Amino acid sequence: MTPLLQVEGVAKFYGARVGCTDVSFDLYPGEVMGIVGESGSGKSTLLNCLAGHLTPDAGAVRFDTKTDGLRDTVTMREPERRMLGRTDWAFVHQHARDGLRMNVSAGGNVGERLMAVGARHYGSIRDTATDWLGRVEINADRIDDRPTAFSGGMQQRLQIARNLVTGPRLVFMDEPTGGLDVSVQARLLDLLRGLVREMGLSAIIVTHDLAVVRLLADRLMVMKDGHVVETGLTDQVLDDPQHAYTQLLVSSVLQV
Amino acid sequence: MTDYNFAYLDEQTKRMIRRAILKGLAIPGYQVPFASREMPMPYGWGTGGVQVSAAVLMPEDTFKVIDQGADDTTNAVSIRRFFQKTAGVAVTEATAKASVIQTRHRIPEEDLREDQILVYQVPIPEPLRFLEPSEVETRKMHSLEEYGLMHVKLYEDISQHGAIATAYAYPVKVEGRYVMDPSPIPKFDNPKLEMAAIQLFGAGREQRIYAVPPYSKVVSLDFEDFPFEASKADHPCDLCGATDSYLDELIVDDDGGRLFMCSDTDYCQGRRAAGHVGAQGVPIEEDAA
């Protein structure tokens, strides 16, 4: 079976400092991988390198494109990479404001990706947008409201709808539940889990919240100081941590 | 007038502007950056158009200036006088007699010819600006032909107003490549952008020049189920009776009395001189008295 994403020896340096280094893994279709680690451990740097927002200093990121099979997205031409960013990939930002157009209505936000890949029929764009708002539990009568009038949780759900509307195969998520209160987090996780299963999505989720990966991720990668210190199945890593740092991370979770 | 170089700008500056114009003509709709000069008028009054006019004017040219269709408003009169003074060129109000026409917000009703140049004054040359504030990003979108965002604007129009409410500065795609802001002309004028004359666009404050060569394909963006429509006030001209021209609506008294008249004053004048009379018009001989 061809991996959907094949990462080999990816490294990114900020001058003399290490962003992340020597990261390799394969992600197979339908698989959800979590990347955990403390702040500054290089999780977001790695995610941005994988999603094409940053250019890695070394290594290859191969994506299984629909037409040509595995292609290195680092050396790919920029128009092709940006096209992937609009079609096969999705990126969910931690702050919904970074991923939404705040001065455009909810319907316009969801429709933007459709129009970016050539949809030119207002009626069908609007129908799709309405359908997707429903799937992320936003009332259809809010379709013409701007995201500024939405709560934090709704904004995050809108961002997810906007990203998934073109049926991507790989979703990058950067702390998707950060900054939301726990009950809203729970609903969002529930929704995400449903969508991932239903659409057969592959996903890479960066978070420092172990509960999030426990719920969503099949596999786990633990990072510290730019290095991957432990990988394995989620339950295995969380229940039987081997590396000292992972043990610290797991034991640091507060029990209610 | 010998105190100024011909047409105010020095020859080096004119060459620089002509290079930008030639590049603009070579890449229809592409915004060419140029080193805009300080002009003896405020930004927003047509500094871009004036610089382009200065660069294309020749001593034997006949110059016409339009402001919102009219030849006799402050802006039009002062720009016309400016070039009368600094270039000594002949000026006219008749569209057919002009070889260079500088315009703000209108395209003349009369078809232009191959030996004419139409110069537009442009306030904001970037059609994507109000959706994407970053210049770096909009340049990238142009270079990679990522124009989905333009339709988001039209989508917003329909969702809020039930129809494409953008009535001026209506975005167009030139020669199937660059999306361009045709300057704030009414969308009624958009179909006229495919014409025989050379069209040059100058934005002084934003330091951009772009161009549409003669007979270029210019398509107004729209949706399949909400096609582009060149709209105008549903009324004939009250002075000359024209039904095919863009109209201004005037309030003429305190009781809400209205008068619709051609925004293109030269066109209206020409029709009245030819004997056409509108509902509130008077024959031209008595009018002159």
mmCIF file of N, CA, C and O in Angstrom, chain A residues 78-79 82-83 86 101 103-109 111-112 115-126 129 143-144 146, chain B residues 130-133 137 140-141 143-156 158-160 173 221-226:
data_model
loop_
_atom_site.group_PDB
_atom_site.id
_atom_site.type_symbol
_atom_site.label_atom_id
_atom_site.label_comp_id
_atom_site.label_asym_id
_atom_site.label_seq_id
_atom_site.Cartn_x
_atom_site.Cartn_y
_atom_site.Cartn_z
ATOM 1 N N GLU A 78 5.610 26.055 -7.176
ATOM 2 C CA GLU A 78 4.712 26.677 -6.213
ATOM 3 C C GLU A 78 3.230 26.612 -6.612
ATOM 4 O O GLU A 78 2.381 26.345 -5.768
ATOM 5 N N PRO A 79 2.887 26.873 -7.894
ATOM 6 C CA PRO A 79 1.466 26.780 -8.258
ATOM 7 C C PRO A 79 0.868 25.403 -7.945
ATOM 8 O O PRO A 79 -0.259 25.302 -7.480
ATOM 9 N N ARG A 82 0.412 25.119 -4.168
ATOM 10 C CA ARG A 82 -0.742 25.901 -3.703
ATOM 11 C C ARG A 82 -2.047 25.268 -4.153
ATOM 12 O O ARG A 82 -3.071 25.393 -3.487
ATOM 13 N N MET A 83 -2.025 24.613 -5.322
ATOM 14 C CA MET A 83 -3.211 23.913 -5.786
ATOM 15 C C MET A 83 -3.538 22.758 -4.830
ATOM 16 O O MET A 83 -4.704 22.556 -4.475
ATOM 17 N N ARG A 86 -5.309 23.901 -1.862
ATOM 18 C CA ARG A 86 -6.729 24.241 -2.016
ATOM 19 C C ARG A 86 -7.601 23.017 -2.260
ATOM 20 O O ARG A 86 -8.822 23.109 -2.150
ATOM 21 N N ARG A 101 -11.854 34.401 6.664
ATOM 22 C CA ARG A 101 -11.920 35.805 6.270
ATOM 23 C C ARG A 101 -13.002 36.437 7.122
ATOM 24 O O ARG A 101 -14.180 36.171 6.938
ATOM 25 N N ASN A 103 -14.225 39.372 7.349
ATOM 26 C CA ASN A 103 -15.160 40.355 6.792
ATOM 27 C C ASN A 103 -16.004 39.771 5.653
ATOM 28 O O ASN A 103 -16.613 40.502 4.892
ATOM 29 N N VAL A 104 -15.995 38.440 5.563
ATOM 30 C CA VAL A 104 -16.802 37.769 4.542
ATOM 31 C C VAL A 104 -17.783 36.850 5.262
ATOM 32 O O VAL A 104 -17.429 36.252 6.278
ATOM 33 N N SER A 105 -19.010 36.737 4.772
ATOM 34 C CA SER A 105 -20.034 35.951 5.457
ATOM 35 C C SER A 105 -19.637 34.485 5.569
ATOM 36 O O SER A 105 -18.725 34.015 4.873
ATOM 37 N N ALA A 106 -20.338 33.762 6.454
ATOM 38 C CA ALA A 106 -20.025 32.342 6.659
ATOM 39 C C ALA A 106 -20.132 31.577 5.345
ATOM 40 O O ALA A 106 -19.266 30.774 5.006
ATOM 41 N N GLY A 107 -21.179 31.853 4.581
ATOM 42 C CA GLY A 107 -21.373 31.164 3.309
ATOM 43 C C GLY A 107 -20.227 31.448 2.344
ATOM 44 O O GLY A 107 -19.732 30.555 1.666
ATOM 45 N N GLY A 108 -19.787 32.705 2.318
ATOM 46 C CA GLY A 108 -18.676 33.081 1.447
ATOM 47 C C GLY A 108 -17.392 32.395 1.870
ATOM 48 O O GLY A 108 -16.591 31.978 1.037
ATOM 49 N N ASN A 109 -17.201 32.275 3.190
ATOM 50 C CA ASN A 109 -16.022 31.587 3.699
ATOM 51 C C ASN A 109 -15.981 30.136 3.249
ATOM 52 O O ASN A 109 -14.943 29.635 2.828
ATOM 53 N N GLY A 111 -17.657 28.917 0.731
ATOM 54 C CA GLY A 111 -17.653 28.843 -0.729
ATOM 55 C C GLY A 111 -16.328 29.201 -1.370
ATOM 56 O O GLY A 111 -16.087 28.855 -2.517
ATOM 57 N N GLU A 112 -15.449 29.881 -0.625
ATOM 58 C CA GLU A 112 -14.222 30.394 -1.241
ATOM 59 C C GLU A 112 -13.398 29.291 -1.904
ATOM 60 O O GLU A 112 -12.942 29.438 -3.039
ATOM 61 N N MET A 115 -14.972 28.184 -5.100
ATOM 62 C CA MET A 115 -14.783 29.147 -6.193
ATOM 63 C C MET A 115 -13.328 29.149 -6.641
ATOM 64 O O MET A 115 -13.027 29.369 -7.811
ATOM 65 N N ALA A 116 -12.405 28.866 -5.687
ATOM 66 C CA ALA A 116 -10.982 28.842 -6.025
ATOM 67 C C ALA A 116 -10.651 27.687 -6.965
ATOM 68 O O ALA A 116 -9.670 27.740 -7.691
ATOM 69 N N VAL A 117 -11.460 26.635 -6.941
ATOM 70 C CA VAL A 117 -11.185 25.527 -7.864
ATOM 71 C C VAL A 117 -12.161 25.539 -9.040
ATOM 72 O O VAL A 117 -12.283 24.567 -9.760
ATOM 73 N N GLY A 118 -12.875 26.671 -9.218
ATOM 74 C CA GLY A 118 -13.596 26.854 -10.467
ATOM 75 C C GLY A 118 -15.113 26.789 -10.400
ATOM 76 O O GLY A 118 -15.753 26.865 -11.443
ATOM 77 N N ALA A 119 -15.714 26.645 -9.205
ATOM 78 C CA ALA A 119 -17.171 26.634 -9.136
ATOM 79 C C ALA A 119 -17.712 28.015 -9.515
ATOM 80 O O ALA A 119 -17.254 29.023 -8.997
ATOM 81 N N ARG A 120 -18.648 28.079 -10.438
ATOM 82 C CA ARG A 120 -19.157 29.366 -10.916
ATOM 83 C C ARG A 120 -20.675 29.401 -10.932
ATOM 84 O O ARG A 120 -21.264 30.176 -11.665
ATOM 85 N N HIS A 121 -21.301 28.519 -10.152
ATOM 86 C CA HIS A 121 -22.760 28.519 -10.102
ATOM 87 C C HIS A 121 -23.191 28.898 -8.690
ATOM 88 O O HIS A 121 -23.008 28.126 -7.743
ATOM 89 N N TYR A 122 -23.745 30.106 -8.543
ATOM 90 C CA TYR A 122 -24.065 30.618 -7.220
ATOM 91 C C TYR A 122 -24.968 29.666 -6.437
ATOM 92 O O TYR A 122 -24.712 29.369 -5.275
ATOM 93 N N GLY A 123 -26.001 29.169 -7.102
ATOM 94 C CA GLY A 123 -26.977 28.310 -6.422
ATOM 95 C C GLY A 123 -26.332 27.066 -5.839
ATOM 96 O O GLY A 123 -26.570 26.719 -4.674
ATOM 97 N N SER A 124 -25.481 26.410 -6.616
ATOM 98 C CA SER A 124 -24.908 25.168 -6.104
ATOM 99 C C SER A 124 -23.840 25.445 -5.050
ATOM 100 O O SER A 124 -23.688 24.675 -4.101
ATOM 101 N N ILE A 125 -23.126 26.580 -5.180
ATOM 102 C CA ILE A 125 -22.155 26.950 -4.142
ATOM 103 C C ILE A 125 -22.882 27.163 -2.817
ATOM 104 O O ILE A 125 -22.478 26.684 -1.765
ATOM 105 N N ARG A 126 -24.029 27.851 -2.915
ATOM 106 C CA ARG A 126 -24.773 28.155 -1.704
ATOM 107 C C ARG A 126 -25.365 26.884 -1.084
ATOM 108 O O ARG A 126 -25.367 26.723 0.140
ATOM 109 N N ALA A 129 -22.602 25.128 0.676
ATOM 110 C CA ALA A 129 -22.249 25.840 1.903
ATOM 111 C C ALA A 129 -23.278 25.555 2.993
ATOM 112 O O ALA A 129 -22.934 25.291 4.150
ATOM 113 N N ILE A 143 -26.061 31.725 7.737
ATOM 114 C CA ILE A 143 -25.180 31.636 6.567
ATOM 115 C C ILE A 143 -24.680 33.001 6.084
ATOM 116 O O ILE A 143 -23.587 33.128 5.565
ATOM 117 N N ASP A 144 -25.509 34.041 6.288
ATOM 118 C CA ASP A 144 -25.092 35.355 5.808
ATOM 119 C C ASP A 144 -24.487 36.228 6.901
ATOM 120 O O ASP A 144 -24.215 37.402 6.684
ATOM 121 N N ARG A 146 -21.435 37.311 9.449
ATOM 122 C CA ARG A 146 -19.973 37.271 9.395
ATOM 123 C C ARG A 146 -19.437 36.519 10.608
ATOM 124 O O ARG A 146 -20.062 36.508 11.666
ATOM 125 N N PHE B 130 -9.629 44.957 -1.560
ATOM 126 C CA PHE B 130 -10.523 45.041 -0.409
ATOM 127 C C PHE B 130 -10.765 43.685 0.228
ATOM 128 O O PHE B 130 -11.290 43.588 1.329
ATOM 129 N N LEU B 131 -10.364 42.606 -0.459
ATOM 130 C CA LEU B 131 -10.499 41.283 0.128
ATOM 131 C C LEU B 131 -9.174 40.803 0.688
ATOM 132 O O LEU B 131 -9.136 40.071 1.658
ATOM 133 N N GLU B 132 -8.085 41.206 0.062
ATOM 134 C CA GLU B 132 -6.765 40.758 0.499
ATOM 135 C C GLU B 132 -5.878 41.977 0.667
ATOM 136 O O GLU B 132 -5.398 42.536 -0.307
ATOM 137 N N PRO B 133 -5.656 42.410 1.910
ATOM 138 C CA PRO B 133 -4.911 43.654 2.120
ATOM 139 C C PRO B 133 -3.421 43.561 1.774
ATOM 140 O O PRO B 133 -2.792 44.583 1.527
ATOM 141 N N GLU B 137 0.724 39.184 -1.168
ATOM 142 C CA GLU B 137 -0.207 38.103 -1.456
ATOM 143 C C GLU B 137 -0.973 38.363 -2.766
ATOM 144 O O GLU B 137 -1.139 37.452 -3.577
ATOM 145 N N LYS B 140 1.136 37.630 -5.712
ATOM 146 C CA LYS B 140 1.279 36.187 -5.888
ATOM 147 C C LYS B 140 0.008 35.621 -6.523
ATOM 148 O O LYS B 140 0.063 34.778 -7.413
ATOM 149 N N MET B 141 -1.142 36.100 -6.082
ATOM 150 C CA MET B 141 -2.400 35.604 -6.646
ATOM 151 C C MET B 141 -2.487 35.920 -8.133
ATOM 152 O O MET B 141 -2.955 35.103 -8.931
ATOM 153 N N SER B 143 0.117 36.360 -10.151
ATOM 154 C CA SER B 143 1.105 35.603 -10.912
ATOM 155 C C SER B 143 0.706 34.137 -11.027
ATOM 156 O O SER B 143 1.022 33.489 -12.006
ATOM 157 N N LEU B 144 -0.011 33.616 -10.034
ATOM 158 C CA LEU B 144 -0.422 32.210 -10.091
ATOM 159 C C LEU B 144 -1.868 32.062 -10.595
ATOM 160 O O LEU B 144 -2.423 30.977 -10.579
ATOM 161 N N GLU B 145 -2.453 33.188 -10.998
ATOM 162 C CA GLU B 145 -3.811 33.173 -11.546
ATOM 163 C C GLU B 145 -4.832 32.596 -10.554
ATOM 164 O O GLU B 145 -5.697 31.813 -10.930
ATOM 165 N N GLU B 146 -4.680 32.953 -9.277
ATOM 166 C CA GLU B 146 -5.623 32.471 -8.257
ATOM 167 C C GLU B 146 -6.686 33.535 -8.035
ATOM 168 O O GLU B 146 -6.535 34.428 -7.218
ATOM 169 N N TYR B 147 -7.775 33.420 -8.793
ATOM 170 C CA TYR B 147 -8.767 34.490 -8.778
ATOM 171 C C TYR B 147 -10.082 34.098 -8.121
ATOM 172 O O TYR B 147 -11.091 34.774 -8.304
ATOM 173 N N GLY B 148 -10.089 32.991 -7.363
ATOM 174 C CA GLY B 148 -11.325 32.568 -6.704
ATOM 175 C C GLY B 148 -11.894 33.646 -5.800
ATOM 176 O O GLY B 148 -13.105 33.814 -5.681
ATOM 177 N N LEU B 149 -10.998 34.409 -5.196
ATOM 178 C CA LEU B 149 -11.408 35.431 -4.238
ATOM 179 C C LEU B 149 -12.299 36.492 -4.873
ATOM 180 O O LEU B 149 -13.187 37.041 -4.227
ATOM 181 N N MET B 150 -12.054 36.787 -6.149
ATOM 182 C CA MET B 150 -12.850 37.799 -6.828
ATOM 183 C C MET B 150 -14.320 37.381 -6.846
ATOM 184 O O MET B 150 -15.213 38.208 -6.675
ATOM 185 N N HIS B 151 -14.546 36.085 -7.013
ATOM 186 C CA HIS B 151 -15.923 35.612 -7.022
ATOM 187 C C HIS B 151 -16.537 35.614 -5.630
ATOM 188 O O HIS B 151 -17.747 35.686 -5.497
ATOM 189 N N VAL B 152 -15.672 35.549 -4.587
ATOM 190 C CA VAL B 152 -16.210 35.642 -3.230
ATOM 191 C C VAL B 152 -16.888 37.002 -3.056
ATOM 192 O O VAL B 152 -17.956 37.111 -2.459
ATOM 193 N N LYS B 153 -16.293 38.033 -3.642
ATOM 194 C CA LYS B 153 -16.888 39.380 -3.554
ATOM 195 C C LYS B 153 -18.267 39.386 -4.231
ATOM 196 O O LYS B 153 -19.233 39.909 -3.686
ATOM 197 N N LEU B 154 -18.348 38.786 -5.416
ATOM 198 C CA LEU B 154 -19.624 38.761 -6.127
ATOM 199 C C LEU B 154 -20.630 37.889 -5.371
ATOM 200 O O LEU B 154 -21.814 38.210 -5.307
ATOM 201 N N TYR B 155 -20.130 36.783 -4.768
ATOM 202 C CA TYR B 155 -21.003 35.922 -3.954
ATOM 203 C C TYR B 155 -21.618 36.739 -2.821
ATOM 204 O O TYR B 155 -22.821 36.663 -2.557
ATOM 205 N N GLU B 156 -20.768 37.531 -2.153
ATOM 206 C CA GLU B 156 -21.251 38.339 -1.031
ATOM 207 C C GLU B 156 -22.342 39.307 -1.499
ATOM 208 O O GLU B 156 -23.323 39.537 -0.806
ATOM 209 N N ILE B 158 -24.469 38.913 -3.991
ATOM 210 C CA ILE B 158 -25.734 38.215 -4.239
ATOM 211 C C ILE B 158 -26.371 37.809 -2.918
ATOM 212 O O ILE B 158 -27.579 37.955 -2.723
ATOM 213 N N SER B 159 -25.551 37.317 -1.967
ATOM 214 C CA SER B 159 -26.135 36.842 -0.713
ATOM 215 C C SER B 159 -26.736 38.002 0.081
ATOM 216 O O SER B 159 -27.687 37.833 0.813
ATOM 217 N N GLN B 160 -26.186 39.196 -0.080
ATOM 218 C CA GLN B 160 -26.722 40.336 0.667
ATOM 219 C C GLN B 160 -27.830 41.076 -0.073
ATOM 220 O O GLN B 160 -28.767 41.565 0.539
ATOM 221 N N LYS B 173 -11.825 40.210 -16.701
ATOM 222 C CA LYS B 173 -10.653 39.399 -17.029
ATOM 223 C C LYS B 173 -10.221 39.770 -18.441
ATOM 224 O O LYS B 173 -11.032 39.764 -19.363
ATOM 225 N N LEU B 221 -16.609 39.427 -14.970
ATOM 226 C CA LEU B 221 -16.789 38.204 -14.181
ATOM 227 C C LEU B 221 -18.244 38.072 -13.729
ATOM 228 O O LEU B 221 -18.903 39.066 -13.444
ATOM 229 N N ASP B 222 -18.727 36.844 -13.646
ATOM 230 C CA ASP B 222 -20.092 36.633 -13.166
ATOM 231 C C ASP B 222 -20.287 35.173 -12.765
ATOM 232 O O ASP B 222 -19.347 34.382 -12.780
ATOM 233 N N PHE B 223 -21.516 34.833 -12.370
ATOM 234 C CA PHE B 223 -21.878 33.447 -12.086
ATOM 235 C C PHE B 223 -22.773 32.932 -13.200
ATOM 236 O O PHE B 223 -23.481 33.711 -13.845
ATOM 237 N N GLU B 224 -22.766 31.601 -13.378
ATOM 238 C CA GLU B 224 -23.599 31.016 -14.426
ATOM 239 C C GLU B 224 -25.070 31.379 -14.229
ATOM 240 O O GLU B 224 -25.786 31.675 -15.183
ATOM 241 N N ASP B 225 -25.524 31.346 -12.957
ATOM 242 C CA ASP B 225 -26.942 31.624 -12.707
ATOM 243 C C ASP B 225 -27.189 33.096 -12.379
ATOM 244 O O ASP B 225 -28.332 33.498 -12.176
ATOM 245 N N PHE B 226 -26.146 33.920 -12.317
ATOM 246 C CA PHE B 226 -26.302 35.359 -12.162
ATOM 247 C C PHE B 226 -25.384 36.051 -13.161
ATOM 248 O O PHE B 226 -24.330 36.566 -12.787
#
